[in-house]
Structure formats: C-alpha cells, structure tokens
Short mmCIF file of C-alpha atoms and ligand atoms in Angstrom, two decimals:
data_model
loop_
_atom_site.label_atom_id
_atom_site.label_comp_id
_atom_site.label_asym_id
_atom_site.label_seq_id
_atom_site.Cartn_x
_atom_site.Cartn_y
_atom_site.Cartn_z
CA MET A 23 36.42 40.24 -1.44
CA LYS A 24 39.92 40.42 -1.86
CA VAL A 25 43.08 38.05 -2.37
CA LEU A 26 46.09 38.57 -0.36
CA LYS A 27 49.33 37.01 -1.50
CA PHE A 28 52.24 36.97 1.03
CA GLY A 29 55.64 35.88 -0.34
CA GLY A 30 58.54 34.05 1.16
CA THR A 31 60.04 36.52 3.20
CA SER A 32 56.52 37.83 4.53
CA VAL A 33 56.18 34.15 5.59
CA GLY A 34 59.81 33.39 6.54
CA SER A 35 60.34 34.16 10.24
CA ILE A 36 58.36 34.46 13.42
CA GLU A 37 58.28 38.42 13.06
CA SER A 38 57.13 38.46 9.65
CA LEU A 39 54.44 35.96 10.49
CA LEU A 40 53.14 38.20 13.29
CA LEU A 41 52.76 40.77 11.20
CA VAL A 42 50.97 38.60 8.47
CA LYS A 43 48.62 37.86 11.34
CA GLU A 44 48.20 41.53 12.20
CA ILE A 45 47.25 42.47 8.12
CA VAL A 46 44.81 39.89 7.88
CA GLU A 47 43.14 39.98 11.18
CA ALA A 48 42.65 44.00 10.24
CA CYS A 49 40.73 43.07 6.81
CA GLU A 50 37.10 43.94 7.18
CA GLU A 51 36.03 42.02 4.40
CA GLN A 52 36.56 38.14 3.37
CA VAL A 53 39.88 37.59 2.50
CA ILE A 54 41.71 34.85 0.73
CA VAL A 55 45.31 34.20 1.61
CA VAL A 56 47.48 33.09 -0.82
CA VAL A 57 50.87 32.20 0.76
CA SER A 58 54.62 30.96 -0.57
CA ALA A 59 56.89 28.75 1.56
CA MET A 60 59.06 30.17 4.05
CA SER A 61 61.86 31.84 2.64
CA GLY A 62 64.53 29.42 1.28
CA VAL A 63 62.27 26.31 1.52
CA THR A 64 61.84 25.54 -2.00
CA ASN A 65 65.44 25.48 -2.96
CA GLU A 66 66.25 23.71 0.22
CA LEU A 67 63.52 20.75 -0.92
CA LEU A 68 65.27 20.67 -4.48
CA ALA A 69 68.62 20.36 -2.82
CA ILE A 70 66.86 17.51 -0.90
CA VAL A 71 65.93 16.08 -4.21
CA ASP A 72 69.62 16.43 -5.43
CA GLU A 73 71.22 14.88 -2.51
CA ALA A 74 68.52 11.89 -2.48
CA LEU A 75 69.37 11.57 -6.39
CA LYS A 76 73.32 11.18 -5.37
CA HIS A 77 72.53 8.68 -2.39
CA ARG A 78 73.61 10.88 0.41
CA HIS A 79 71.11 9.70 2.89
CA ALA A 80 72.94 11.32 5.66
CA ASP A 81 72.87 14.86 4.31
CA TYR A 82 69.16 14.87 3.11
CA THR A 83 67.78 13.18 6.39
CA SER A 84 70.01 16.03 8.28
CA ARG A 85 68.19 18.64 5.93
CA LEU A 86 64.79 17.51 6.28
CA HIS A 87 65.31 17.18 10.06
CA LYS A 88 66.12 21.27 10.17
CA LEU A 89 63.34 21.63 8.15
CA LEU A 90 60.93 20.23 10.36
CA LYS A 91 62.49 21.96 13.34
CA ARG A 92 62.38 25.19 11.64
CA HIS A 93 58.63 25.04 11.23
CA GLN A 94 57.95 23.46 14.75
CA SER A 95 60.03 26.25 16.19
CA THR A 96 57.58 28.87 14.59
CA ILE A 97 54.51 27.06 15.25
CA GLU A 98 55.55 27.25 18.99
CA ALA A 99 56.06 30.98 18.52
CA VAL A 100 53.04 32.10 16.38
CA VAL A 101 50.04 29.42 16.57
CA PRO A 102 47.99 29.84 19.57
CA ARG A 103 48.67 27.50 22.25
CA GLU A 104 45.51 25.17 21.44
CA ALA A 105 45.97 24.76 18.19
CA GLN A 106 49.97 24.13 18.43
CA PHE A 107 49.70 20.36 18.86
CA GLN A 108 47.46 19.59 16.06
CA CYS A 109 49.59 21.84 13.68
CA SER A 110 52.89 20.43 15.00
CA ASN A 111 51.71 17.00 14.39
CA ALA A 112 50.38 17.78 10.85
CA VAL A 113 53.78 19.40 9.63
CA GLU A 114 55.64 16.33 11.29
CA SER A 115 53.73 13.96 9.41
CA PHE A 116 54.10 15.84 6.08
CA VAL A 117 58.30 15.80 6.71
CA ASN A 118 58.32 12.03 8.01
CA ASP A 119 55.45 10.37 6.46
CA ASN A 120 55.55 12.10 2.96
CA LEU A 121 58.76 13.87 2.42
CA GLN A 122 61.15 11.38 3.76
CA PRO A 123 59.96 8.18 2.06
CA LEU A 124 59.71 10.42 -1.40
CA ALA A 125 63.36 11.35 -0.97
CA GLU A 126 64.23 7.65 -0.18
CA MET A 127 62.26 6.39 -3.40
CA LEU A 128 64.62 8.77 -5.27
CA ASP A 129 67.89 7.49 -3.15
CA VAL A 130 66.93 3.58 -3.31
CA ASN A 131 65.29 3.11 -7.00
CA THR A 132 68.72 3.72 -9.33
CA GLN A 133 66.48 2.87 -12.31
CA LEU A 134 64.14 5.85 -12.29
CA ASP A 135 63.69 7.43 -15.51
CA GLY A 136 63.83 10.97 -16.02
CA SER A 137 60.09 11.58 -16.05
CA MET A 138 59.49 9.66 -13.03
CA VAL A 139 62.39 11.50 -11.24
CA GLU A 140 60.43 14.84 -12.51
CA ILE A 141 57.25 13.47 -10.97
CA ILE A 142 58.80 13.04 -7.60
CA ARG A 143 60.77 16.14 -7.45
CA ASN A 144 57.25 17.99 -7.67
CA ALA A 145 55.93 16.01 -5.34
CA VAL A 146 58.75 17.11 -3.04
CA VAL A 147 58.70 20.64 -3.93
CA CYS A 148 54.98 21.32 -3.29
CA HIS A 149 55.68 20.93 0.05
CA GLY A 150 57.18 24.17 1.05
CA GLU A 151 53.56 25.91 0.47
CA VAL A 152 51.88 22.84 2.44
CA LEU A 153 54.22 23.61 5.40
CA SER A 154 53.69 27.37 5.61
CA SER A 155 50.03 27.40 4.63
CA ALA A 156 49.54 24.53 7.64
CA ILE A 157 51.07 27.36 9.81
CA VAL A 158 49.23 30.27 8.75
CA SER A 159 45.86 29.19 8.83
CA CYS A 160 46.41 27.65 12.47
CA MET A 161 47.93 30.80 13.39
CA ILE A 162 44.83 32.69 12.29
CA ALA A 163 41.61 32.22 14.41
CA GLY A 164 38.94 30.88 11.88
CA ALA A 165 40.85 30.45 9.24
CA GLU A 166 39.86 27.92 6.69
CA PRO A 167 42.42 25.90 5.01
CA HIS A 168 42.22 24.77 1.13
CA PHE A 169 44.50 22.44 -0.95
CA ALA A 170 45.38 24.32 -4.26
CA PRO A 171 46.05 20.90 -6.47
CA ASN A 172 42.28 20.30 -5.91
CA PHE A 173 41.39 23.36 -8.21
CA ILE A 174 44.66 24.97 -9.68
CA LYS A 175 44.97 22.40 -12.53
CA THR A 176 47.44 22.43 -15.27
CA CYS A 177 47.74 20.53 -18.63
CA ILE A 178 50.09 19.53 -21.27
CA THR A 179 50.13 21.78 -24.27
CA GLY A 180 52.62 20.66 -27.09
CA ASP A 181 55.41 20.23 -25.00
CA ALA A 182 54.74 22.67 -22.31
CA MET A 183 53.02 22.51 -18.93
CA VAL A 184 50.40 25.37 -18.77
CA LEU A 185 47.34 26.60 -16.59
CA ASP A 186 44.14 24.53 -17.48
CA TRP A 187 41.93 27.75 -17.33
CA LYS A 188 38.50 26.03 -18.07
CA ASN A 189 38.99 23.51 -15.37
CA THR A 190 40.84 25.91 -12.84
CA GLU A 191 37.64 28.33 -13.33
CA GLU A 192 35.17 25.54 -12.74
CA LEU A 193 36.93 24.23 -9.47
CA VAL A 194 37.80 27.47 -8.07
CA LYS A 195 33.96 28.85 -8.33
CA LYS A 196 33.30 25.26 -6.74
CA GLU A 197 35.86 25.82 -4.06
CA PHE A 198 34.95 29.27 -2.72
CA VAL A 199 31.70 30.75 -4.31
CA GLY A 200 29.11 31.10 -1.86
CA SER A 201 31.46 30.67 1.48
CA THR A 202 30.75 33.09 4.00
CA VAL A 203 34.31 32.10 5.98
CA PRO A 204 35.97 35.24 6.55
CA VAL A 205 39.37 33.75 6.17
CA HIS A 206 40.68 31.10 3.72
CA VAL A 207 44.21 30.16 3.50
CA VAL A 208 45.45 28.75 -0.02
CA GLN A 209 48.92 27.27 -0.92
CA GLY A 210 50.49 29.39 -3.81
CA PHE A 211 52.82 28.06 -6.49
CA ILE A 212 51.58 24.41 -6.44
CA ALA A 213 49.05 22.54 -8.58
CA SER A 214 48.17 19.30 -10.31
CA ASP A 215 47.83 17.96 -13.50
CA PHE A 216 44.09 17.78 -14.77
CA ALA A 217 44.17 14.40 -16.40
CA THR A 218 46.82 12.37 -13.92
CA GLY A 219 46.50 14.29 -10.70
CA MET A 220 50.33 14.60 -10.28
CA LYS A 221 51.37 17.55 -8.42
CA THR A 222 52.93 20.17 -10.52
CA THR A 223 53.93 23.79 -10.18
CA LEU A 224 53.08 27.15 -11.88
CA GLY A 225 56.98 27.78 -12.15
CA ARG A 226 59.40 29.48 -9.61
CA GLY A 227 57.76 32.83 -8.06
CA GLY A 228 54.34 31.52 -9.17
CA SER A 229 52.90 31.70 -5.91
CA ASP A 230 51.45 35.49 -7.29
CA TYR A 231 50.02 33.64 -10.38
CA THR A 232 48.00 31.57 -8.29
CA ALA A 233 46.68 34.71 -6.42
CA ALA A 234 45.90 36.40 -9.72
CA ILE A 235 44.29 33.70 -11.10
CA ILE A 236 41.83 33.23 -7.93
CA ALA A 237 41.22 36.95 -7.79
CA ALA A 238 40.45 36.85 -11.34
CA VAL A 239 37.95 33.91 -11.25
CA LEU A 240 36.04 35.12 -8.42
CA GLY A 241 35.95 38.92 -9.16
CA ALA A 242 37.72 40.12 -6.30
CA ARG A 243 37.75 43.76 -5.25
CA GLN A 244 41.27 43.86 -5.33
CA LEU A 245 44.81 41.45 -5.47
CA GLU A 246 47.36 42.63 -2.99
CA ILE A 247 50.69 41.24 -3.31
CA TRP A 248 52.39 41.63 0.25
CA THR A 249 56.40 41.32 -0.41
CA ASP A 250 59.58 42.84 1.23
CA VAL A 251 59.80 46.22 -0.56
CA ASP A 252 57.68 49.15 -0.52
CA GLY A 253 55.97 48.52 -4.02
CA PHE A 254 57.11 48.52 -7.78
CA TYR A 255 60.30 50.67 -8.41
CA ASP A 256 61.75 51.80 -11.73
CA SER A 257 64.58 49.13 -11.06
CA ASP A 258 65.63 46.80 -8.03
CA PRO A 259 65.76 48.91 -4.82
CA ARG A 260 68.01 46.10 -3.47
CA THR A 261 70.97 46.55 -5.74
CA ASN A 262 70.17 50.28 -6.69
CA ASP A 263 69.78 52.91 -4.40
CA GLN A 264 68.74 55.15 -6.64
CA ALA A 265 65.84 53.27 -7.48
CA LYS A 266 62.69 55.11 -7.56
CA LEU A 267 59.13 53.91 -6.29
CA ILE A 268 56.37 54.18 -8.78
CA PRO A 269 52.97 55.15 -6.76
CA GLU A 270 51.06 53.78 -9.78
CA MET A 271 51.11 52.50 -12.70
CA THR A 272 49.06 50.60 -15.81
CA TYR A 273 48.57 47.10 -16.31
CA GLU A 274 50.64 47.46 -19.60
CA GLN A 275 53.79 49.40 -17.71
CA ALA A 276 53.68 46.48 -14.90
CA GLN A 277 53.73 43.82 -17.60
CA LYS A 278 56.54 45.58 -19.31
CA LEU A 279 58.93 45.92 -16.15
CA CYS A 280 58.08 42.19 -15.11
CA ASP A 281 58.97 41.09 -18.43
CA ALA A 282 62.18 42.97 -18.31
CA GLY A 283 62.91 40.80 -15.27
CA ALA A 284 61.69 42.94 -12.29
CA LYS A 285 61.18 40.00 -9.95
CA VAL A 286 58.72 41.59 -7.61
CA ILE A 287 55.60 40.02 -9.53
CA TYR A 288 55.84 37.19 -11.50
CA PRO A 289 55.30 37.91 -15.19
CA PRO A 290 51.95 35.92 -15.81
CA THR A 291 50.38 37.29 -12.93
CA ILE A 292 49.49 40.69 -14.69
CA ALA A 293 47.08 39.27 -17.43
CA PRO A 294 44.05 37.68 -15.63
CA VAL A 295 43.48 40.49 -13.70
CA ALA A 296 44.02 42.80 -16.19
CA VAL A 297 41.44 41.38 -18.21
CA ARG A 298 39.07 41.88 -15.64
CA HIS A 299 40.00 45.00 -14.37
CA ILE A 300 41.09 44.12 -10.92
CA PRO A 301 43.13 46.45 -9.42
CA VAL A 302 46.73 45.34 -7.96
CA LEU A 303 48.08 47.00 -4.87
CA VAL A 304 51.85 46.07 -4.02
CA LYS A 305 52.70 46.32 -0.64
CA ASN A 306 55.65 45.83 1.98
CA THR A 307 54.69 43.47 4.99
CA PHE A 308 57.23 44.94 6.99
CA ASN A 309 56.33 48.53 6.25
CA ALA A 310 52.26 48.43 6.07
CA SER A 311 51.39 51.98 6.47
CA ALA A 312 53.64 52.77 3.16
CA PRO A 313 50.88 53.33 0.43
CA GLY A 314 52.78 50.65 -2.19
CA THR A 315 52.07 50.65 -5.89
CA LEU A 316 48.62 50.53 -7.36
CA ILE A 317 48.17 48.86 -10.48
CA ASN A 318 45.35 49.40 -12.45
P1 ADP B 116 58.15 37.54 -2.79
O1 ADP B 116 58.89 36.46 -2.00
O2 ADP B 116 57.58 38.60 -1.71
O3 ADP B 116 57.46 36.99 -3.66
P2 ADP B 116 60.46 38.43 -4.39
O4 ADP B 116 61.96 38.08 -3.83
O5 ADP B 116 59.65 37.14 -5.64
O6 ADP B 116 59.69 38.58 -3.36
O7 ADP B 116 60.17 39.90 -4.87
C1 ADP B 116 60.61 40.84 -4.12
C2 ADP B 116 62.07 41.46 -4.72
O8 ADP B 116 62.02 41.74 -5.92
C3 ADP B 116 62.36 42.59 -3.92
O9 ADP B 116 63.15 42.12 -2.31
C4 ADP B 116 63.32 43.02 -4.92
O10 ADP B 116 64.73 42.85 -4.37
C5 ADP B 116 63.08 42.62 -6.22
N1 ADP B 116 62.89 43.26 -7.20
C6 ADP B 116 63.42 43.19 -8.51
N2 ADP B 116 63.16 44.37 -9.37
C7 ADP B 116 62.02 45.33 -8.43
C8 ADP B 116 61.39 46.33 -8.84
N3 ADP B 116 61.47 46.65 -9.98
N4 ADP B 116 60.50 46.59 -7.95
C9 ADP B 116 60.55 46.11 -6.77
N5 ADP B 116 61.21 44.97 -6.37
C10 ADP B 116 62.06 44.69 -7.37
N1 LIG B 117 58.10 29.13 -3.18
C1 LIG B 117 58.15 29.28 -4.68
C2 LIG B 117 59.34 29.68 -4.92
O1 LIG B 117 60.14 30.03 -4.26
C3 LIG B 117 56.88 30.11 -5.27
C4 LIG B 117 56.71 31.58 -4.74
O2 LIG B 117 57.61 31.84 -3.78
O3 LIG B 117 55.99 32.13 -5.32
O4 LIG B 117 59.68 30.14 -6.30
MG1 MG B 118 58.16 36.36 -5.48
#
C-alpha cells in the first residue's frame, strides 16, 4: 500500500485533475490519496472570513458564488457523467448550507470573542479540502471517500495545538486496516480537536503532514508527494534558475532543507516517516515520467 499526496496545483485545474486520475489509476496496489484544496482556495476562504468580519455581505457572497462555480465547472469536466449530479449537489450544499451560514454568523454576531472567531475560521477553512476531495473521490471510479477530522486529531498542549498521536494512531488504524478498497480519498490539512470535536488544521501546507501520518501509522510501502516541480532542489527552482535537482537524499538532509524554508515539503512531514523508514518520493504531477527525488 502507498500514500499519494496531491498539492493545490495538482488538484487546481481540469488539466491537472485529469493527470491525477491517470496517476492514481495506473497504481497496481492499494492507494490512499490525500488531497489539498484547489490552488488559491484556502486563501480565498480566509478572505471570506475577513470580509464577513468587516460585514461586507455582498463581497463574501460573491466570493462564495465564484468558489462554487469554480468547483462545479471542474466537476462538469472531470467527473464521469453518471456521478456529476450527486457530486455537484454535494458541493453546492457545502457552500450554501455550511459556508454561507458560517460567514453570516461572523457578519451578524458583532459580540463574538476571539476564540469563537477562531473556531468559525477553522470551520470555514476546512472546506477547501472538503470540496476538492469530493471532486477527486467522484472522479475516480470505485474510490472510497473519508473525512479526515474523524481520525486526524489534535489536542492543546500548553498554548500550542499539536497532533494527538495516540488517538490519531488508533483512529487511523480503525479507519483503514482490513480494507480491500483499492483507492481511498482523504482531505489533507484538516483535523479536529479530540476533546471537543471542533475543526482544526495541521497548519498551512499541512496536507503533506496528513499523508505522512497516515503512511506512518499504516506502515505504507512508500509516501509520494506529488507537486508542481520535478523534485527537491538545492534551492527554489522558481526563483533560482541555477537550482539543481537532488535525485536522492537522507531524511536528515531533507529535514534540514525543509527547516531552512524549502516549501516543497511541510517540515513536520519528515519525522513520522523517517522513524518508520518509509521512503518518500517527491514527484511532479505535470511531468510524471521524471524520476523525482527519493528521500530515504
Ligand atoms: P503543493 O501545493 O504541491 O504542496 P507547494 O507550493 O507547497 O506545492 O510546494 C511546491 C513549491 O515549493 C514549488 O513550486 C517551488 O516553488 C517551492 N520550493 C521552494 N523550495 C524548493 C526546493 N528546495 N525544491 C523544490 N521546490 C521548492
Ligand atoms: N490547503 C492548505 C494550504 O493552502 C494545506 C495544503 O495545501 O497543504 O495551506
Ligand atoms: Mg505544499
């Protein structure tokens, strides 16, 4: 079994989603597919929260409408015809019945304290991955959808919100062990507080971490991080055209580069897979035949 994580650009357009479908369907073993929100959507959801807090009803409503249209036009292009109606209805309901009321709550209730605003902000921001995963699970025949907050759990330690390893490990096993379904689809990034059930996140860029947690708990054969560059470089290939691709590196080398700001992998991702010696392959969704970078 392997875990494949697709980032925002990989699920961000019709063309890229069709590549994701090809990559997943070519797998000859069981796969757990972890997806980010479509590119730009997490920022858009945060902007919606800000506008609601400023009582700009027309602005956030129009953003919500555009968000819905973007997902619906993607569904029309990538989801098989027989599943389109159900998928489109689900997406419409997430936006109109969940997101719109949450934004209105922020707009109308001027007395909300900071912690309540934070709770609603998290509930809103979780929808990016909920929407993208709805599309990916409907796009791939036979794929089983999962809801990450049911098994990716956080807790408060001191002032910080951290992964609740013990409960996550138990719940991830319960969710997946023994399943023979060939393709599972899970939202990256999103979680819930074990004690209260409130939606939480693993931090910006956290979908990589979700994938590593699942791979580690289940002892996956490999973790694959599918992104928009050919692999791990010695510096950001988008800002340095002299950047050199690193074909293979150790977990320690990868951790150092991540800690130094290499955005290609979210820093907490490395430790759980390093401890269990699970190889990590960084691959380009848009250039799948390139060998990528192997971290082991
Ligand atoms: P995803 O949405 O797939 O998670 P990210 O934007 O989080 O993608 O990470 C991929 C980006 O990381 C690349 O587009 C690249 O610009 C940037 N990046 C920064 N440093 C590096 C590096 N050392 N090697 C590769 N990519 C890097
Ligand atoms: N969608 C989240 C973000 O934009 C998580 C991720 O993409 O990994 O930060
Ligand atoms: Mg990322």
